[in-house]
PDB file of C-alpha atoms in Angstrom:
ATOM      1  CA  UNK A 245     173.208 -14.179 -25.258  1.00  0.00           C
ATOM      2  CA  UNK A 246     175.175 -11.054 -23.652  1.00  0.00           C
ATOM      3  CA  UNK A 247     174.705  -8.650 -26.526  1.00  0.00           C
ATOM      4  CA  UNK A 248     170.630  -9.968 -25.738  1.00  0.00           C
ATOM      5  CA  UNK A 249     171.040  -9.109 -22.692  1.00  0.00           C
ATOM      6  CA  UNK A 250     172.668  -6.227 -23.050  1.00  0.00           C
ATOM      7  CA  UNK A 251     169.853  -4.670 -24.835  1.00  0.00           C
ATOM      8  CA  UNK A 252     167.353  -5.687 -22.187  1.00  0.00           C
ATOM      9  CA  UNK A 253     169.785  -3.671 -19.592  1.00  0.00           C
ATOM     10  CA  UNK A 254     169.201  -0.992 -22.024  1.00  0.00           C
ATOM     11  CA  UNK A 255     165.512  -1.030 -23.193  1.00  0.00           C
ATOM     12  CA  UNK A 256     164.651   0.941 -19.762  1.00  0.00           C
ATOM     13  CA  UNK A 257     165.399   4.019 -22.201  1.00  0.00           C
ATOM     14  CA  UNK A 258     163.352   3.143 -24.830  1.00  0.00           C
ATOM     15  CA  UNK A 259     160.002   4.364 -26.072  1.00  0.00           C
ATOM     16  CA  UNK A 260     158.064   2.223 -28.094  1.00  0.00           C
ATOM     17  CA  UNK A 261     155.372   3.331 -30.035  1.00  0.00           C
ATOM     18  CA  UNK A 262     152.074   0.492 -30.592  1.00  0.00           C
ATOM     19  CA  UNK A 263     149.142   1.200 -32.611  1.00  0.00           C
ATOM     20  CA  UNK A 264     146.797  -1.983 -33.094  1.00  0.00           C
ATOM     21  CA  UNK A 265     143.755  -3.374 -31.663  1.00  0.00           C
ATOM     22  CA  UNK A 266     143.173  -2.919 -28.273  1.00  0.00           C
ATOM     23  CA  UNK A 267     141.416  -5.161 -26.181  1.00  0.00           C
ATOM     24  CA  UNK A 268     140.383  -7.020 -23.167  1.00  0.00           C
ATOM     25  CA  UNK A 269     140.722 -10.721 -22.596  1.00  0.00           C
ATOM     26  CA  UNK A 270     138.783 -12.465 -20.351  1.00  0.00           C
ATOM     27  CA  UNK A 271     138.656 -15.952 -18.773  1.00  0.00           C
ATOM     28  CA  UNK A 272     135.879 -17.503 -17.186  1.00  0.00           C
ATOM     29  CA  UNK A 273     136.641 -20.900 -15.624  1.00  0.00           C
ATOM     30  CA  UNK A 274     134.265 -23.657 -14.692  1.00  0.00           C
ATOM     31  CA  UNK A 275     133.093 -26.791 -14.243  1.00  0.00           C
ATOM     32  CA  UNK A 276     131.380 -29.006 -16.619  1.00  0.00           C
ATOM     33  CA  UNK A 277     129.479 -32.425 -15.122  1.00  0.00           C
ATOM     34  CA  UNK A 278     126.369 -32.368 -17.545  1.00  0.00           C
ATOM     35  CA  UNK A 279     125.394 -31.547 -21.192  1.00  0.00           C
ATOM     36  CA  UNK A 280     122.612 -29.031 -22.305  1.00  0.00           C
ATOM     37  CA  UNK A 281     119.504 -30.257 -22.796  1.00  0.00           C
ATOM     38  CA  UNK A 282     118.442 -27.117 -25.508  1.00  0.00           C
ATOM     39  CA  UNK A 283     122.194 -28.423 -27.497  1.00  0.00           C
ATOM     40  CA  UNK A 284     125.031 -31.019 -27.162  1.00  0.00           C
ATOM     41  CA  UNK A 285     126.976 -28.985 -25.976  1.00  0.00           C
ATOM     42  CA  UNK A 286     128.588 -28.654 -21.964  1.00  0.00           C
ATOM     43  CA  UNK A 287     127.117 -26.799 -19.932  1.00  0.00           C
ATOM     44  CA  UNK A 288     129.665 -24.758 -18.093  1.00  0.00           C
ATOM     45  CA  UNK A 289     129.162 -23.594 -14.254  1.00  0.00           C
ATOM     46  CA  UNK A 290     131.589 -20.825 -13.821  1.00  0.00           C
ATOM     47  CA  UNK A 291     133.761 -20.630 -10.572  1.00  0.00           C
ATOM     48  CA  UNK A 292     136.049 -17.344 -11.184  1.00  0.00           C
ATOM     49  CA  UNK A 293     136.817 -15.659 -14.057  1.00  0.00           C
ATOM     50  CA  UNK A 294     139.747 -12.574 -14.575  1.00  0.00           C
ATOM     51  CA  UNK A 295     140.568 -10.103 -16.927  1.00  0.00           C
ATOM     52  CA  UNK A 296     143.734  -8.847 -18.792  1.00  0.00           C
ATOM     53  CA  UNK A 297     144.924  -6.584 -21.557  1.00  0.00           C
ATOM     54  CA  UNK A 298     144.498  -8.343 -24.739  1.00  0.00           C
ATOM     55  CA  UNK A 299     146.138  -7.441 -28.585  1.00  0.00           C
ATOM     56  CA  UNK A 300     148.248  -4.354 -28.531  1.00  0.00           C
ATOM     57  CA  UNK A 301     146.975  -3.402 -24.681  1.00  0.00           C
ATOM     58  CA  UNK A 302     149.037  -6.884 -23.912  1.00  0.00           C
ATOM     59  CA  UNK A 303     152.126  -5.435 -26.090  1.00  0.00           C
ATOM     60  CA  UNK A 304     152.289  -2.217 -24.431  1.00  0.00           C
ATOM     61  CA  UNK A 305     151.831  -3.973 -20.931  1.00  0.00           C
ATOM     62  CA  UNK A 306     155.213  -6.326 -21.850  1.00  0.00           C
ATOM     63  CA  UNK A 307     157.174  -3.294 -23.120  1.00  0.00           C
ATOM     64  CA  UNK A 308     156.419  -1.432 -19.789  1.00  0.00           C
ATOM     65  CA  UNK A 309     157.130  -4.631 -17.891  1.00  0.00           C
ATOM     66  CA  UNK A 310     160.859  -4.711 -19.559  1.00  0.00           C
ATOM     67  CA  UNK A 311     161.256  -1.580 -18.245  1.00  0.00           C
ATOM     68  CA  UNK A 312     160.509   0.401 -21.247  1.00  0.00           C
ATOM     69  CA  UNK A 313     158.131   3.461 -22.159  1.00  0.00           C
ATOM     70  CA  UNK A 314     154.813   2.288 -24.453  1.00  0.00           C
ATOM     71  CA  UNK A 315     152.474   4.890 -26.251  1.00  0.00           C
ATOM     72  CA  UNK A 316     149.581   2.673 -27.362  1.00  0.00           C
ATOM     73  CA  UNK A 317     147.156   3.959 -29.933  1.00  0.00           C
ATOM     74  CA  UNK A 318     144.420   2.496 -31.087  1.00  0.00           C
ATOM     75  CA  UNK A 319     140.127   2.289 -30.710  1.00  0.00           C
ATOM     76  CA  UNK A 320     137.753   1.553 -27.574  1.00  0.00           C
ATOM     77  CA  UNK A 321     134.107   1.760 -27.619  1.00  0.00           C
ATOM     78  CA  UNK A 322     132.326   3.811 -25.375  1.00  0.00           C
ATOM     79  CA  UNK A 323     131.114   1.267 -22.921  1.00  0.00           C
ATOM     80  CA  UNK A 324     131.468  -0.746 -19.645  1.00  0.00           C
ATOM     81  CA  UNK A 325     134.353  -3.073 -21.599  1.00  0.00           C
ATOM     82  CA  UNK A 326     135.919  -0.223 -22.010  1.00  0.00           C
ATOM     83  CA  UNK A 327     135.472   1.165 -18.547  1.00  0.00           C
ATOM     84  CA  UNK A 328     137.572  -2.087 -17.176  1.00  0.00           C
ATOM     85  CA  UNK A 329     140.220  -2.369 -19.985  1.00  0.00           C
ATOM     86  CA  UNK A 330     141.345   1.304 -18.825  1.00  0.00           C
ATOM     87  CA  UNK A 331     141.047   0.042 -15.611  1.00  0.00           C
ATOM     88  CA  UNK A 332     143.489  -2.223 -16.494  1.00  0.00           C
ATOM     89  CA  UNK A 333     145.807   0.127 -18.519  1.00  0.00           C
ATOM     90  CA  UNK A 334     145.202   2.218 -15.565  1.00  0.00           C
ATOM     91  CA  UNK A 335     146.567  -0.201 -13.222  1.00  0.00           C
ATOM     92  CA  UNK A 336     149.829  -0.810 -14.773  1.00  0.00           C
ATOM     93  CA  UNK A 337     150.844   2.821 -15.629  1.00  0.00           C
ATOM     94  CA  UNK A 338     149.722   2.868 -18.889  1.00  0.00           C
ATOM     95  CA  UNK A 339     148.179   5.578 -20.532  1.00  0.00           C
ATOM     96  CA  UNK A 340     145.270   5.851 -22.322  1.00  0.00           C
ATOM     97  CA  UNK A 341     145.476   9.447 -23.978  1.00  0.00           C
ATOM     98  CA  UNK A 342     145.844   8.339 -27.317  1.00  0.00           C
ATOM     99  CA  UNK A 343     143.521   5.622 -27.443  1.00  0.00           C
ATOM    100  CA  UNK A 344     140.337   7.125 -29.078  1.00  0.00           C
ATOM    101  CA  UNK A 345     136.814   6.787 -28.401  1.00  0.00           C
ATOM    102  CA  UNK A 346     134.512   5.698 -31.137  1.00  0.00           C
ATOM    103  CA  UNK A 347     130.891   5.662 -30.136  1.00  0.00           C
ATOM    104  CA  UNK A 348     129.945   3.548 -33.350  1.00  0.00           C
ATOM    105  CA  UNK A 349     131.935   0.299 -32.411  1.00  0.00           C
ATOM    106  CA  UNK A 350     132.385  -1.881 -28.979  1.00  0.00           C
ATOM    107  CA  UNK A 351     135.480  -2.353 -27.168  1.00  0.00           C
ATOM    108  CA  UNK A 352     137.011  -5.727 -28.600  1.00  0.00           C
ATOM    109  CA  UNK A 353     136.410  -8.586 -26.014  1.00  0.00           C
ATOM    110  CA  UNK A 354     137.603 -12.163 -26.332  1.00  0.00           C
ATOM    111  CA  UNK A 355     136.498 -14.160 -23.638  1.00  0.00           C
ATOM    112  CA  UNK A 356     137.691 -17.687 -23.052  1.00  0.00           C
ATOM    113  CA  UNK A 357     135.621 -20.294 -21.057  1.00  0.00           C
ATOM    114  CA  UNK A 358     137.612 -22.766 -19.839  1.00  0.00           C
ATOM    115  CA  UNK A 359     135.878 -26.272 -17.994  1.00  0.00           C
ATOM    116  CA  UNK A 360     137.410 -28.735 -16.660  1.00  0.00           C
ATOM    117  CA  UNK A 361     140.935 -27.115 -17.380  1.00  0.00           C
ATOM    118  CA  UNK A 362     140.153 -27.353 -21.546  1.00  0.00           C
ATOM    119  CA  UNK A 363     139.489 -24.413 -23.288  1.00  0.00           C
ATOM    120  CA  UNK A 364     135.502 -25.114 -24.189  1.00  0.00           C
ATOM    121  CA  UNK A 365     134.862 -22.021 -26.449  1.00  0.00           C
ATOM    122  CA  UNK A 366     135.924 -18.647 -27.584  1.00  0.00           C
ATOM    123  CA  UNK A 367     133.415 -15.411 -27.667  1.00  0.00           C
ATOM    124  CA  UNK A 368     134.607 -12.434 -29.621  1.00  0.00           C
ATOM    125  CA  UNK A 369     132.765  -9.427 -29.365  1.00  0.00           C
ATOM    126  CA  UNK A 370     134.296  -7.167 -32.080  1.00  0.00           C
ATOM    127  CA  UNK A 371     133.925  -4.732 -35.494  1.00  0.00           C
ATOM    128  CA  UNK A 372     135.968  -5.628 -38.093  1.00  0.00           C
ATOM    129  CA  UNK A 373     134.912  -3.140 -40.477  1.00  0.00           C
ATOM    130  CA  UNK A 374     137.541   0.014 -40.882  1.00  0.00           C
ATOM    131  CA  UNK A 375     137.150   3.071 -38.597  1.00  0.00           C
ATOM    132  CA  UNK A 376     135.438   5.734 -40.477  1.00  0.00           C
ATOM    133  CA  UNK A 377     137.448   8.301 -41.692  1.00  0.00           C
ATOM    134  CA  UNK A 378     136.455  10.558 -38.828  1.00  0.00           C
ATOM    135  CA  UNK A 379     138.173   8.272 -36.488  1.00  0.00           C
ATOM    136  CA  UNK A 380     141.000   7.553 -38.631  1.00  0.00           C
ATOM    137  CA  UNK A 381     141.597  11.232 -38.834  1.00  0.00           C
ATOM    138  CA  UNK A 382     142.177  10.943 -34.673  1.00  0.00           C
ATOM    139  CA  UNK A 383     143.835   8.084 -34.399  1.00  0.00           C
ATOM    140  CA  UNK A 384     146.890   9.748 -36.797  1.00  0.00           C
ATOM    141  CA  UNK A 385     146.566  12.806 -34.521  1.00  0.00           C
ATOM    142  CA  UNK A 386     149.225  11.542 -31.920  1.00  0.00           C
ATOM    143  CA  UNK A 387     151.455  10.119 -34.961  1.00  0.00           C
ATOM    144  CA  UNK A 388     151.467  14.126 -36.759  1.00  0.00           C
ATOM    145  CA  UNK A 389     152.960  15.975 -33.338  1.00  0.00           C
TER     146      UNK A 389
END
């Protein structure tokens, strides 16, 4: 547990390199007290909903929470999920230099909706088909200097 924590103390001077998906998870919480008349399924009446950083976003967001330095590379559409996920980055000091732009793909979004505190579905709004080689080629850019 000391040597643990002893590397903790010390992670302040690390930098940590992540390349993965980045994304935005959202939560939309609710209320369900009927079922849909088009499906049986609930029909949720959402209260509040939040966002935070999601796949290797969330990573890079822990490592700078221990105290440590994260480079996160990775993908992001050009579009408003983007817009709020570097929001997010944005807001806890993260950058988003090396995250490139590809105009041919959306930002990955999972979004939860919770009702009655139990998890009711799960929407994923992403392209799992490999960057084209175009992209690929920019994404190594940060790794080559």
């Amino acid at each position: 547990m000391e040597l643990l924590l002893d590397d903790i103390d010390t992670f302040c001077t690390k930098t940590v390199l992540v390349i993965g998906d980045v994304m935005l998870d959202r939560y939309m919480y609710g209320e369900v007290s009927r079922i849909s008349s088009e499906a049986p399924v609930p029909v949720v009446n959402i209260k509040n909903e939040h966002v935070s950083l999601g796949g290797a976003a969330n990573t890079a967001n822990n490592i700078a929470a221990l105290g440590g330095t994260a480079i996160l590379i990775g993908t992001a559409g050009n579009d408003a999920t983007k817009d709020i996920l570097f929001a997010q980055l944005e807001k806890q000091n993260l950058r988003t230099d090396s995250i490139v732009i590809d105009t041919a793909r959306k930002t990955t979004e999972k979004t939860r909706v919770v009702g009655n505190d139990q998890q009711i579905t799960r929407i994923d709004v992403e392209n799992k088909d490999p960057v084209s080689h175009d992209i690929e080629k920019k994404v190594n850019l940060p790794l080559a200097s």
